[in-house]
Amino acid sequence: NWKAQVKETIDATLNRISSSGVSGASYFTGSIINQVRDDLGAYLAVSSRGNFFLTWEPGQEFWIPHNRGTPRRIQNMGFVEGDIKKGLWMTLNGGKLLISPNEPDLTRDAFDFQEADIKTGGYGITDVAWRNDKEVWAVGGSNTMYVSKDGGKKFAFDKSANDYPGNLYNVKFFPQFGNAGWALGSNGMLLRYTG
């Protein structure tokens, strides 16, 4: 059998908030395009228009909507090292990457994201993954790859995918398999991390 974990749907939460006279509630419109789950069961969802995101943790009765806090649209979001307690990352139109501090306050409307030093030349960043607490990889349009060795503060361009046409969409590391890493791109391109 199945049991609901929230008292209302995301649509009902958004309608309740935007009709309650909350300041800035007009930002909460649209539908959800993706959801990600951290290792402890917390969820993060991004709106289809890129204008807000929602969080939910086990034990909460409702999804909590949050403003993006920037005029640029959200492209993608995820968890730092796969754990909501370690923070969130957010990619924005124009190749921007923002990272929240540890232990984000999920009851707040906006987060104190810090912009990472990453020079993308305007190419969008589609995914970000932590290999460990210091090594972070970001991938994006035109098969661009970037690596940080300081936990995501400063990134450098990595030319590993330069000779392959297309875009990279996902990058993942799997600690349970010796920290094996994979990047997935257009037309089924699959790159393996070799160190």
Short mmCIF file of N, CA and C in Angstrom, two decimals:
data_model
loop_
_atom_site.label_atom_id
_atom_site.label_comp_id
_atom_site.label_asym_id
_atom_site.label_seq_id
_atom_site.Cartn_x
_atom_site.Cartn_y
_atom_site.Cartn_z
N ASN A 1 0.83 -1.19 0.00
CA ASN A 1 0.00 0.00 0.00
C ASN A 1 0.87 1.25 0.00
N TRP A 2 0.29 2.36 -0.41
CA TRP A 2 0.99 3.64 -0.50
C TRP A 2 0.34 4.64 0.44
N LYS A 3 1.14 5.53 1.00
CA LYS A 3 0.62 6.55 1.90
C LYS A 3 1.21 7.91 1.52
N ALA A 4 0.35 8.92 1.42
CA ALA A 4 0.81 10.27 1.08
C ALA A 4 1.75 10.79 2.17
N GLN A 5 2.83 11.46 1.75
CA GLN A 5 3.79 12.03 2.68
C GLN A 5 3.56 13.52 2.91
N VAL A 6 2.73 14.15 2.06
CA VAL A 6 2.40 15.56 2.21
C VAL A 6 0.88 15.70 2.23
N LYS A 7 0.40 16.79 2.84
CA LYS A 7 -1.04 16.99 2.98
C LYS A 7 -1.69 17.59 1.75
N GLU A 8 -0.88 18.13 0.84
CA GLU A 8 -1.44 18.71 -0.37
C GLU A 8 -0.44 18.61 -1.51
N THR A 9 -0.93 18.70 -2.73
CA THR A 9 -0.08 18.65 -3.90
C THR A 9 0.74 19.93 -4.01
N ILE A 10 1.74 19.92 -4.87
CA ILE A 10 2.54 21.13 -5.11
C ILE A 10 1.64 22.24 -5.63
N ASP A 11 0.74 21.93 -6.56
CA ASP A 11 -0.19 22.95 -7.08
C ASP A 11 -1.01 23.58 -5.96
N ALA A 12 -1.52 22.75 -5.05
CA ALA A 12 -2.32 23.28 -3.94
C ALA A 12 -1.48 24.16 -3.03
N THR A 13 -0.23 23.76 -2.77
CA THR A 13 0.67 24.58 -1.95
C THR A 13 0.90 25.93 -2.62
N LEU A 14 1.17 25.93 -3.92
CA LEU A 14 1.43 27.18 -4.64
C LEU A 14 0.19 28.07 -4.65
N ASN A 15 -0.98 27.49 -4.86
CA ASN A 15 -2.22 28.28 -4.84
C ASN A 15 -2.48 28.86 -3.45
N ARG A 16 -2.24 28.08 -2.40
CA ARG A 16 -2.45 28.56 -1.03
C ARG A 16 -1.51 29.72 -0.72
N ILE A 17 -0.25 29.59 -1.12
CA ILE A 17 0.73 30.64 -0.82
C ILE A 17 0.47 31.89 -1.64
N SER A 18 0.18 31.74 -2.94
CA SER A 18 0.00 32.93 -3.77
C SER A 18 -1.33 33.62 -3.49
N SER A 19 -2.28 32.95 -2.86
CA SER A 19 -3.55 33.61 -2.53
C SER A 19 -3.56 34.15 -1.10
N SER A 20 -2.48 33.94 -0.36
CA SER A 20 -2.47 34.34 1.06
C SER A 20 -1.95 35.75 1.28
N GLY A 21 -1.58 36.45 0.22
CA GLY A 21 -1.07 37.81 0.38
C GLY A 21 0.39 37.86 0.76
N VAL A 22 1.11 36.75 0.60
CA VAL A 22 2.53 36.71 0.92
C VAL A 22 3.28 37.61 -0.06
N SER A 23 4.18 38.42 0.45
CA SER A 23 4.99 39.28 -0.40
C SER A 23 5.81 38.42 -1.36
N GLY A 24 5.78 38.76 -2.64
CA GLY A 24 6.54 38.02 -3.63
C GLY A 24 5.87 36.76 -4.12
N ALA A 25 4.65 36.50 -3.67
CA ALA A 25 3.98 35.26 -4.04
C ALA A 25 3.74 35.15 -5.54
N SER A 26 3.75 36.26 -6.25
CA SER A 26 3.52 36.19 -7.70
C SER A 26 4.63 35.42 -8.40
N TYR A 27 5.77 35.21 -7.74
CA TYR A 27 6.84 34.42 -8.34
C TYR A 27 6.47 32.94 -8.40
N PHE A 28 5.56 32.51 -7.55
CA PHE A 28 5.23 31.11 -7.44
C PHE A 28 4.17 30.70 -8.46
N THR A 29 4.58 30.60 -9.71
CA THR A 29 3.69 30.14 -10.77
C THR A 29 4.43 29.14 -11.64
N GLY A 30 3.69 28.34 -12.35
CA GLY A 30 4.31 27.36 -13.24
C GLY A 30 4.13 25.95 -12.74
N SER A 31 4.86 25.02 -13.34
CA SER A 31 4.81 23.62 -12.93
C SER A 31 6.24 23.14 -12.68
N ILE A 32 6.38 21.89 -12.31
CA ILE A 32 7.67 21.34 -11.93
C ILE A 32 8.25 20.52 -13.09
N ILE A 33 9.56 20.71 -13.36
CA ILE A 33 10.18 19.96 -14.45
C ILE A 33 11.11 18.86 -13.97
N ASN A 34 11.69 19.00 -12.79
CA ASN A 34 12.55 17.92 -12.31
C ASN A 34 12.55 17.88 -10.80
N GLN A 35 12.83 16.71 -10.28
CA GLN A 35 12.97 16.51 -8.85
C GLN A 35 14.23 15.67 -8.64
N VAL A 36 14.97 15.99 -7.58
CA VAL A 36 16.13 15.18 -7.20
C VAL A 36 15.98 14.82 -5.72
N ARG A 37 16.55 13.68 -5.35
CA ARG A 37 16.45 13.17 -3.98
C ARG A 37 17.85 13.05 -3.41
N ASP A 38 18.03 13.48 -2.16
CA ASP A 38 19.34 13.30 -1.55
C ASP A 38 19.41 11.93 -0.88
N ASP A 39 20.56 11.61 -0.30
CA ASP A 39 20.78 10.28 0.26
C ASP A 39 19.91 9.99 1.49
N LEU A 40 19.35 11.04 2.11
CA LEU A 40 18.54 10.85 3.31
C LEU A 40 17.04 11.01 3.06
N GLY A 41 16.63 11.18 1.79
CA GLY A 41 15.22 11.25 1.47
C GLY A 41 14.65 12.64 1.30
N ALA A 42 15.47 13.69 1.35
CA ALA A 42 14.99 15.05 1.09
C ALA A 42 14.87 15.24 -0.42
N TYR A 43 13.92 16.09 -0.83
CA TYR A 43 13.70 16.34 -2.25
C TYR A 43 13.85 17.82 -2.58
N LEU A 44 14.22 18.06 -3.83
CA LEU A 44 14.37 19.40 -4.38
C LEU A 44 13.71 19.37 -5.75
N ALA A 45 12.87 20.37 -6.04
CA ALA A 45 12.17 20.43 -7.33
C ALA A 45 12.30 21.84 -7.89
N VAL A 46 12.46 21.94 -9.22
CA VAL A 46 12.61 23.23 -9.90
C VAL A 46 11.39 23.47 -10.78
N SER A 47 10.93 24.72 -10.80
CA SER A 47 9.77 25.05 -11.63
C SER A 47 10.15 25.06 -13.11
N SER A 48 9.17 24.80 -13.96
CA SER A 48 9.42 24.74 -15.40
C SER A 48 9.86 26.08 -15.97
N ARG A 49 9.46 27.17 -15.34
CA ARG A 49 9.87 28.50 -15.80
C ARG A 49 11.19 28.95 -15.19
N GLY A 50 11.74 28.17 -14.28
CA GLY A 50 13.00 28.53 -13.66
C GLY A 50 12.91 29.70 -12.71
N ASN A 51 11.70 29.99 -12.20
CA ASN A 51 11.54 31.16 -11.36
C ASN A 51 11.46 30.84 -9.87
N PHE A 52 11.40 29.57 -9.49
CA PHE A 52 11.41 29.21 -8.07
C PHE A 52 11.78 27.73 -7.96
N PHE A 53 12.03 27.32 -6.72
CA PHE A 53 12.27 25.91 -6.45
C PHE A 53 11.59 25.55 -5.14
N LEU A 54 11.41 24.25 -4.92
CA LEU A 54 10.75 23.76 -3.71
C LEU A 54 11.64 22.73 -3.03
N THR A 55 11.50 22.64 -1.70
CA THR A 55 12.21 21.63 -0.93
C THR A 55 11.21 20.86 -0.08
N TRP A 56 11.56 19.64 0.23
CA TRP A 56 10.77 18.81 1.14
C TRP A 56 11.72 17.86 1.85
N GLU A 57 11.54 17.71 3.16
CA GLU A 57 12.31 16.76 3.95
C GLU A 57 11.35 15.81 4.65
N PRO A 58 11.77 14.57 4.89
CA PRO A 58 10.91 13.63 5.60
C PRO A 58 10.40 14.24 6.91
N GLY A 59 9.09 14.10 7.13
CA GLY A 59 8.46 14.65 8.32
C GLY A 59 7.75 15.96 8.08
N GLN A 60 8.08 16.66 6.99
CA GLN A 60 7.37 17.90 6.67
C GLN A 60 6.02 17.56 6.05
N GLU A 61 5.01 18.39 6.32
CA GLU A 61 3.68 18.13 5.79
C GLU A 61 3.44 18.75 4.42
N PHE A 62 4.28 19.72 4.04
CA PHE A 62 4.08 20.43 2.78
C PHE A 62 5.43 20.66 2.09
N TRP A 63 5.38 20.79 0.77
CA TRP A 63 6.53 21.29 0.02
C TRP A 63 6.71 22.76 0.40
N ILE A 64 7.96 23.23 0.49
CA ILE A 64 8.23 24.63 0.81
C ILE A 64 8.81 25.31 -0.43
N PRO A 65 8.09 26.33 -0.97
CA PRO A 65 8.60 27.05 -2.14
C PRO A 65 9.62 28.13 -1.74
N HIS A 66 10.60 28.36 -2.62
CA HIS A 66 11.64 29.36 -2.38
C HIS A 66 11.87 30.17 -3.66
N ASN A 67 12.02 31.48 -3.51
CA ASN A 67 12.38 32.32 -4.65
C ASN A 67 13.82 32.03 -5.08
N ARG A 68 14.11 32.24 -6.34
CA ARG A 68 15.46 31.98 -6.84
C ARG A 68 16.45 33.03 -6.37
N GLY A 69 15.99 34.23 -6.02
CA GLY A 69 16.87 35.26 -5.48
C GLY A 69 17.76 35.94 -6.49
N THR A 70 17.47 35.79 -7.77
CA THR A 70 18.27 36.38 -8.84
C THR A 70 17.37 36.60 -10.05
N PRO A 71 17.67 37.58 -10.91
CA PRO A 71 16.83 37.76 -12.10
C PRO A 71 17.04 36.67 -13.16
N ARG A 72 18.13 35.92 -13.09
CA ARG A 72 18.38 34.86 -14.07
C ARG A 72 17.55 33.62 -13.74
N ARG A 73 17.15 32.90 -14.78
CA ARG A 73 16.35 31.69 -14.62
C ARG A 73 17.19 30.51 -14.15
N ILE A 74 16.59 29.68 -13.30
CA ILE A 74 17.26 28.45 -12.85
C ILE A 74 17.30 27.46 -13.99
N GLN A 75 18.47 26.88 -14.23
CA GLN A 75 18.62 25.81 -15.21
C GLN A 75 18.52 24.44 -14.55
N ASN A 76 19.21 24.29 -13.40
CA ASN A 76 19.21 23.01 -12.71
C ASN A 76 19.63 23.25 -11.26
N MET A 77 19.32 22.29 -10.41
CA MET A 77 19.71 22.37 -9.00
C MET A 77 20.03 20.98 -8.49
N GLY A 78 20.77 20.93 -7.39
CA GLY A 78 21.08 19.67 -6.75
C GLY A 78 21.63 19.89 -5.37
N PHE A 79 22.10 18.81 -4.75
CA PHE A 79 22.61 18.81 -3.39
C PHE A 79 24.14 18.74 -3.41
N VAL A 80 24.77 19.50 -2.53
CA VAL A 80 26.22 19.42 -2.36
C VAL A 80 26.55 18.06 -1.77
N GLU A 81 27.38 17.31 -2.44
CA GLU A 81 27.78 15.96 -2.02
C GLU A 81 26.58 15.05 -1.77
N GLY A 82 25.45 15.30 -2.45
CA GLY A 82 24.28 14.45 -2.33
C GLY A 82 23.55 14.57 -1.00
N ASP A 83 23.78 15.67 -0.25
CA ASP A 83 23.22 15.82 1.10
C ASP A 83 22.69 17.24 1.29
N ILE A 84 21.39 17.38 1.53
CA ILE A 84 20.79 18.70 1.69
C ILE A 84 21.41 19.47 2.86
N LYS A 85 21.92 18.76 3.87
CA LYS A 85 22.55 19.43 5.02
C LYS A 85 23.89 20.08 4.64
N LYS A 86 24.51 19.61 3.56
CA LYS A 86 25.79 20.19 3.12
C LYS A 86 25.58 21.37 2.17
N GLY A 87 24.33 21.59 1.75
CA GLY A 87 24.03 22.74 0.92
C GLY A 87 23.39 22.37 -0.40
N LEU A 88 23.05 23.41 -1.17
CA LEU A 88 22.43 23.26 -2.49
C LEU A 88 23.31 23.96 -3.52
N TRP A 89 23.24 23.50 -4.75
CA TRP A 89 23.85 24.23 -5.85
C TRP A 89 22.76 24.57 -6.85
N MET A 90 22.97 25.66 -7.58
CA MET A 90 21.99 26.14 -8.56
C MET A 90 22.75 26.67 -9.78
N THR A 91 22.36 26.21 -10.97
CA THR A 91 22.91 26.79 -12.19
C THR A 91 21.85 27.71 -12.81
N LEU A 92 22.32 28.80 -13.40
CA LEU A 92 21.44 29.82 -13.96
C LEU A 92 21.76 30.05 -15.43
N ASN A 93 20.81 30.65 -16.14
CA ASN A 93 21.06 31.05 -17.52
C ASN A 93 22.37 31.84 -17.60
N GLY A 94 23.08 31.68 -18.70
CA GLY A 94 24.32 32.43 -18.91
C GLY A 94 25.54 31.79 -18.27
N GLY A 95 25.42 30.55 -17.78
CA GLY A 95 26.58 29.85 -17.25
C GLY A 95 26.98 30.23 -15.84
N LYS A 96 26.05 30.66 -15.03
CA LYS A 96 26.34 30.99 -13.63
C LYS A 96 26.12 29.77 -12.74
N LEU A 97 26.93 29.66 -11.70
CA LEU A 97 26.81 28.59 -10.71
C LEU A 97 26.82 29.22 -9.32
N LEU A 98 25.79 28.91 -8.54
CA LEU A 98 25.67 29.40 -7.17
C LEU A 98 25.65 28.22 -6.21
N ILE A 99 26.28 28.41 -5.03
CA ILE A 99 26.34 27.35 -4.03
C ILE A 99 25.93 27.94 -2.68
N SER A 100 25.05 27.24 -1.97
CA SER A 100 24.60 27.72 -0.65
C SER A 100 25.59 27.25 0.41
N PRO A 101 25.54 27.89 1.58
CA PRO A 101 26.37 27.41 2.70
C PRO A 101 25.81 26.10 3.26
N ASN A 102 26.60 25.45 4.13
CA ASN A 102 26.14 24.25 4.83
C ASN A 102 24.91 24.57 5.66
N GLU A 103 24.13 23.53 5.96
CA GLU A 103 22.95 23.66 6.82
C GLU A 103 22.03 24.80 6.39
N PRO A 104 21.56 24.79 5.13
CA PRO A 104 20.66 25.88 4.71
C PRO A 104 19.36 25.85 5.50
N ASP A 105 18.85 27.02 5.80
CA ASP A 105 17.58 27.15 6.52
C ASP A 105 16.45 26.98 5.51
N LEU A 106 15.84 25.81 5.50
CA LEU A 106 14.82 25.49 4.50
C LEU A 106 13.49 26.18 4.76
N THR A 107 13.36 26.88 5.87
CA THR A 107 12.12 27.60 6.14
C THR A 107 12.15 29.00 5.53
N ARG A 108 13.31 29.45 5.08
CA ARG A 108 13.43 30.80 4.51
C ARG A 108 12.96 30.82 3.06
N ASP A 109 12.49 31.99 2.64
CA ASP A 109 12.03 32.16 1.26
C ASP A 109 13.22 32.17 0.29
N ALA A 110 14.31 32.83 0.67
CA ALA A 110 15.49 32.95 -0.19
C ALA A 110 16.70 32.41 0.55
N PHE A 111 17.70 31.98 -0.20
CA PHE A 111 18.92 31.40 0.36
C PHE A 111 20.09 32.35 0.11
N ASP A 112 21.12 32.21 0.92
CA ASP A 112 22.33 33.01 0.76
C ASP A 112 23.32 32.27 -0.14
N PHE A 113 23.00 32.18 -1.41
CA PHE A 113 23.89 31.52 -2.36
C PHE A 113 25.11 32.40 -2.64
N GLN A 114 26.26 31.75 -2.84
CA GLN A 114 27.48 32.45 -3.24
C GLN A 114 27.82 32.03 -4.66
N GLU A 115 28.19 33.00 -5.49
CA GLU A 115 28.53 32.69 -6.87
C GLU A 115 29.92 32.08 -6.95
N ALA A 116 30.03 30.95 -7.63
CA ALA A 116 31.32 30.30 -7.84
C ALA A 116 32.09 31.07 -8.91
N ASP A 117 33.40 31.03 -8.83
CA ASP A 117 34.26 31.65 -9.84
C ASP A 117 34.45 30.64 -10.97
N ILE A 118 33.60 30.76 -11.99
CA ILE A 118 33.64 29.85 -13.13
C ILE A 118 33.44 30.67 -14.40
N LYS A 119 34.37 30.55 -15.31
CA LYS A 119 34.32 31.33 -16.56
C LYS A 119 33.84 30.42 -17.68
N THR A 120 32.55 30.53 -18.02
CA THR A 120 31.94 29.64 -19.00
C THR A 120 31.82 30.27 -20.38
N GLY A 121 32.07 31.55 -20.49
CA GLY A 121 31.88 32.23 -21.77
C GLY A 121 30.41 32.25 -22.18
N GLY A 122 29.52 32.12 -21.21
CA GLY A 122 28.09 32.15 -21.49
C GLY A 122 27.48 30.78 -21.78
N TYR A 123 28.30 29.74 -21.91
CA TYR A 123 27.76 28.39 -22.11
C TYR A 123 27.03 27.96 -20.84
N GLY A 124 25.85 27.39 -21.01
CA GLY A 124 25.06 26.94 -19.87
C GLY A 124 25.69 25.76 -19.16
N ILE A 125 25.50 25.72 -17.85
CA ILE A 125 25.94 24.58 -17.04
C ILE A 125 24.70 23.73 -16.77
N THR A 126 24.78 22.47 -17.15
CA THR A 126 23.61 21.60 -17.03
C THR A 126 23.63 20.70 -15.80
N ASP A 127 24.82 20.41 -15.25
CA ASP A 127 24.87 19.55 -14.07
C ASP A 127 26.18 19.78 -13.33
N VAL A 128 26.15 19.47 -12.03
CA VAL A 128 27.30 19.63 -11.14
C VAL A 128 27.34 18.42 -10.23
N ALA A 129 28.55 17.90 -9.95
CA ALA A 129 28.68 16.75 -9.06
C ALA A 129 29.95 16.87 -8.24
N TRP A 130 29.84 16.47 -6.97
CA TRP A 130 30.98 16.44 -6.06
C TRP A 130 31.58 15.04 -6.10
N ARG A 131 32.87 14.95 -6.43
CA ARG A 131 33.57 13.67 -6.36
C ARG A 131 33.96 13.37 -4.92
N ASN A 132 34.34 14.42 -4.20
CA ASN A 132 34.60 14.38 -2.77
C ASN A 132 34.39 15.80 -2.24
N ASP A 133 34.76 16.09 -1.01
CA ASP A 133 34.47 17.42 -0.47
C ASP A 133 35.26 18.54 -1.14
N LYS A 134 36.33 18.22 -1.85
CA LYS A 134 37.16 19.24 -2.52
C LYS A 134 37.00 19.25 -4.03
N GLU A 135 36.86 18.08 -4.65
CA GLU A 135 36.83 17.97 -6.12
C GLU A 135 35.38 18.01 -6.63
N VAL A 136 35.09 19.03 -7.45
CA VAL A 136 33.75 19.25 -7.97
C VAL A 136 33.84 19.38 -9.49
N TRP A 137 32.91 18.76 -10.21
CA TRP A 137 32.86 18.83 -11.67
C TRP A 137 31.56 19.46 -12.12
N ALA A 138 31.64 20.28 -13.16
CA ALA A 138 30.46 20.89 -13.78
C ALA A 138 30.54 20.62 -15.27
N VAL A 139 29.39 20.34 -15.90
CA VAL A 139 29.34 20.08 -17.34
C VAL A 139 28.26 20.94 -17.97
N GLY A 140 28.36 21.11 -19.31
CA GLY A 140 27.37 21.94 -19.96
C GLY A 140 27.40 21.89 -21.47
N GLY A 141 26.88 22.98 -22.06
CA GLY A 141 26.75 23.08 -23.50
C GLY A 141 28.08 23.04 -24.22
N SER A 142 28.04 22.54 -25.47
CA SER A 142 29.24 22.37 -26.31
C SER A 142 30.30 21.52 -25.63
N ASN A 143 29.85 20.51 -24.90
CA ASN A 143 30.73 19.56 -24.21
C ASN A 143 31.76 20.24 -23.33
N THR A 144 31.36 21.28 -22.64
CA THR A 144 32.27 21.95 -21.73
C THR A 144 32.31 21.23 -20.39
N MET A 145 33.51 21.17 -19.82
CA MET A 145 33.72 20.57 -18.50
C MET A 145 34.58 21.53 -17.69
N TYR A 146 34.26 21.61 -16.40
CA TYR A 146 35.01 22.47 -15.48
C TYR A 146 35.26 21.67 -14.21
N VAL A 147 36.42 21.90 -13.59
CA VAL A 147 36.75 21.20 -12.35
C VAL A 147 37.20 22.21 -11.29
N SER A 148 36.79 21.94 -10.07
CA SER A 148 37.21 22.73 -8.91
C SER A 148 37.94 21.79 -7.96
N LYS A 149 39.02 22.27 -7.38
CA LYS A 149 39.78 21.48 -6.40
C LYS A 149 39.67 22.08 -5.00
N ASP A 150 38.78 23.09 -4.85
CA ASP A 150 38.63 23.76 -3.56
C ASP A 150 37.18 23.74 -3.06
N GLY A 151 36.45 22.69 -3.41
CA GLY A 151 35.08 22.54 -2.92
C GLY A 151 34.05 23.34 -3.67
N GLY A 152 34.39 23.91 -4.82
CA GLY A 152 33.43 24.63 -5.64
C GLY A 152 33.56 26.14 -5.60
N LYS A 153 34.62 26.65 -5.03
CA LYS A 153 34.80 28.11 -5.00
C LYS A 153 35.32 28.64 -6.35
N LYS A 154 36.34 27.96 -6.90
CA LYS A 154 36.95 28.39 -8.16
C LYS A 154 37.08 27.18 -9.09
N PHE A 155 36.62 27.37 -10.34
CA PHE A 155 36.65 26.31 -11.34
C PHE A 155 37.62 26.66 -12.46
N ALA A 156 38.21 25.61 -13.04
CA ALA A 156 39.07 25.76 -14.22
C ALA A 156 38.48 24.92 -15.36
N PHE A 157 38.66 25.38 -16.57
CA PHE A 157 38.19 24.65 -17.75
C PHE A 157 38.97 23.35 -17.86
N ASP A 158 38.28 22.26 -18.21
CA ASP A 158 38.92 20.97 -18.43
C ASP A 158 38.65 20.57 -19.88
N LYS A 159 39.70 20.23 -20.62
CA LYS A 159 39.55 19.96 -22.05
C LYS A 159 39.26 18.50 -22.40
N SER A 160 38.89 17.69 -21.43
CA SER A 160 38.66 16.26 -21.67
C SER A 160 37.66 15.96 -22.77
N ALA A 161 36.62 16.79 -22.93
CA ALA A 161 35.56 16.51 -23.90
C ALA A 161 35.66 17.37 -25.16
N ASN A 162 36.78 18.09 -25.34
CA ASN A 162 36.92 19.01 -26.47
C ASN A 162 36.73 18.36 -27.84
N ASP A 163 37.16 17.11 -27.98
CA ASP A 163 37.14 16.47 -29.29
C ASP A 163 35.82 15.78 -29.63
N TYR A 164 34.83 15.92 -28.76
CA TYR A 164 33.55 15.27 -28.98
C TYR A 164 32.48 16.32 -29.27
N PRO A 165 31.71 16.14 -30.35
CA PRO A 165 30.65 17.12 -30.65
C PRO A 165 29.43 16.90 -29.75
N GLY A 166 28.71 17.97 -29.48
CA GLY A 166 27.46 17.85 -28.73
C GLY A 166 27.50 18.58 -27.41
N ASN A 167 26.60 18.19 -26.53
CA ASN A 167 26.46 18.79 -25.20
C ASN A 167 26.57 17.72 -24.14
N LEU A 168 27.01 18.11 -22.96
CA LEU A 168 27.00 17.21 -21.81
C LEU A 168 25.82 17.60 -20.92
N TYR A 169 25.06 16.61 -20.46
CA TYR A 169 23.86 16.88 -19.69
C TYR A 169 23.95 16.47 -18.22
N ASN A 170 24.69 15.41 -17.93
CA ASN A 170 24.76 14.90 -16.56
C ASN A 170 26.19 14.49 -16.22
N VAL A 171 26.54 14.67 -14.96
CA VAL A 171 27.80 14.15 -14.43
C VAL A 171 27.49 13.56 -13.06
N LYS A 172 27.97 12.35 -12.80
CA LYS A 172 27.68 11.66 -11.54
C LYS A 172 28.91 10.88 -11.08
N PHE A 173 29.07 10.82 -9.75
CA PHE A 173 30.10 9.99 -9.13
C PHE A 173 29.41 9.03 -8.18
N PHE A 174 29.93 7.81 -8.09
CA PHE A 174 29.30 6.77 -7.30
C PHE A 174 30.26 6.24 -6.25
N PRO A 175 30.21 6.81 -5.02
CA PRO A 175 31.12 6.38 -3.96
C PRO A 175 31.04 4.89 -3.66
N GLN A 176 29.86 4.31 -3.80
CA GLN A 176 29.68 2.88 -3.51
C GLN A 176 30.39 1.99 -4.53
N PHE A 177 30.86 2.59 -5.64
CA PHE A 177 31.60 1.84 -6.66
C PHE A 177 32.98 2.45 -6.87
N GLY A 178 33.68 2.73 -5.78
CA GLY A 178 35.03 3.25 -5.86
C GLY A 178 35.11 4.67 -6.41
N ASN A 179 34.04 5.43 -6.27
CA ASN A 179 33.95 6.81 -6.76
C ASN A 179 34.07 6.90 -8.28
N ALA A 180 33.56 5.86 -8.97
CA ALA A 180 33.53 5.89 -10.43
C ALA A 180 32.70 7.07 -10.89
N GLY A 181 33.16 7.74 -11.94
CA GLY A 181 32.46 8.91 -12.45
C GLY A 181 32.07 8.76 -13.90
N TRP A 182 30.92 9.33 -14.27
CA TRP A 182 30.40 9.24 -15.62
C TRP A 182 29.78 10.58 -16.02
N ALA A 183 29.94 10.94 -17.29
CA ALA A 183 29.27 12.12 -17.85
C ALA A 183 28.49 11.65 -19.06
N LEU A 184 27.22 12.04 -19.13
CA LEU A 184 26.34 11.64 -20.22
C LEU A 184 26.06 12.84 -21.10
N GLY A 185 26.16 12.63 -22.42
CA GLY A 185 25.95 13.74 -23.35
C GLY A 185 24.97 13.41 -24.45
N SER A 186 24.89 14.32 -25.41
CA SER A 186 23.95 14.16 -26.52
C SER A 186 24.32 12.94 -27.36
N ASN A 187 23.31 12.39 -28.02
CA ASN A 187 23.45 11.21 -28.87
C ASN A 187 24.03 10.01 -28.14
N GLY A 188 23.77 9.93 -26.82
CA GLY A 188 24.22 8.78 -26.05
C GLY A 188 25.69 8.78 -25.70
N MET A 189 26.39 9.89 -25.89
CA MET A 189 27.81 9.94 -25.54
C MET A 189 27.97 9.69 -24.04
N LEU A 190 28.91 8.83 -23.68
CA LEU A 190 29.16 8.48 -22.29
C LEU A 190 30.66 8.56 -22.04
N LEU A 191 31.06 9.42 -21.11
CA LEU A 191 32.46 9.58 -20.75
C LEU A 191 32.68 9.01 -19.36
N ARG A 192 33.81 8.31 -19.16
CA ARG A 192 34.15 7.72 -17.87
C ARG A 192 35.29 8.51 -17.24
N TYR A 193 35.17 8.81 -15.96
CA TYR A 193 36.23 9.51 -15.22
C TYR A 193 37.41 8.56 -15.01
N THR A 194 38.60 9.02 -15.39
CA THR A 194 39.79 8.17 -15.23
C THR A 194 40.82 8.78 -14.30
N GLY A 195 40.52 9.90 -13.70
CA GLY A 195 41.43 10.53 -12.74
C GLY A 195 42.30 11.60 -13.33
#
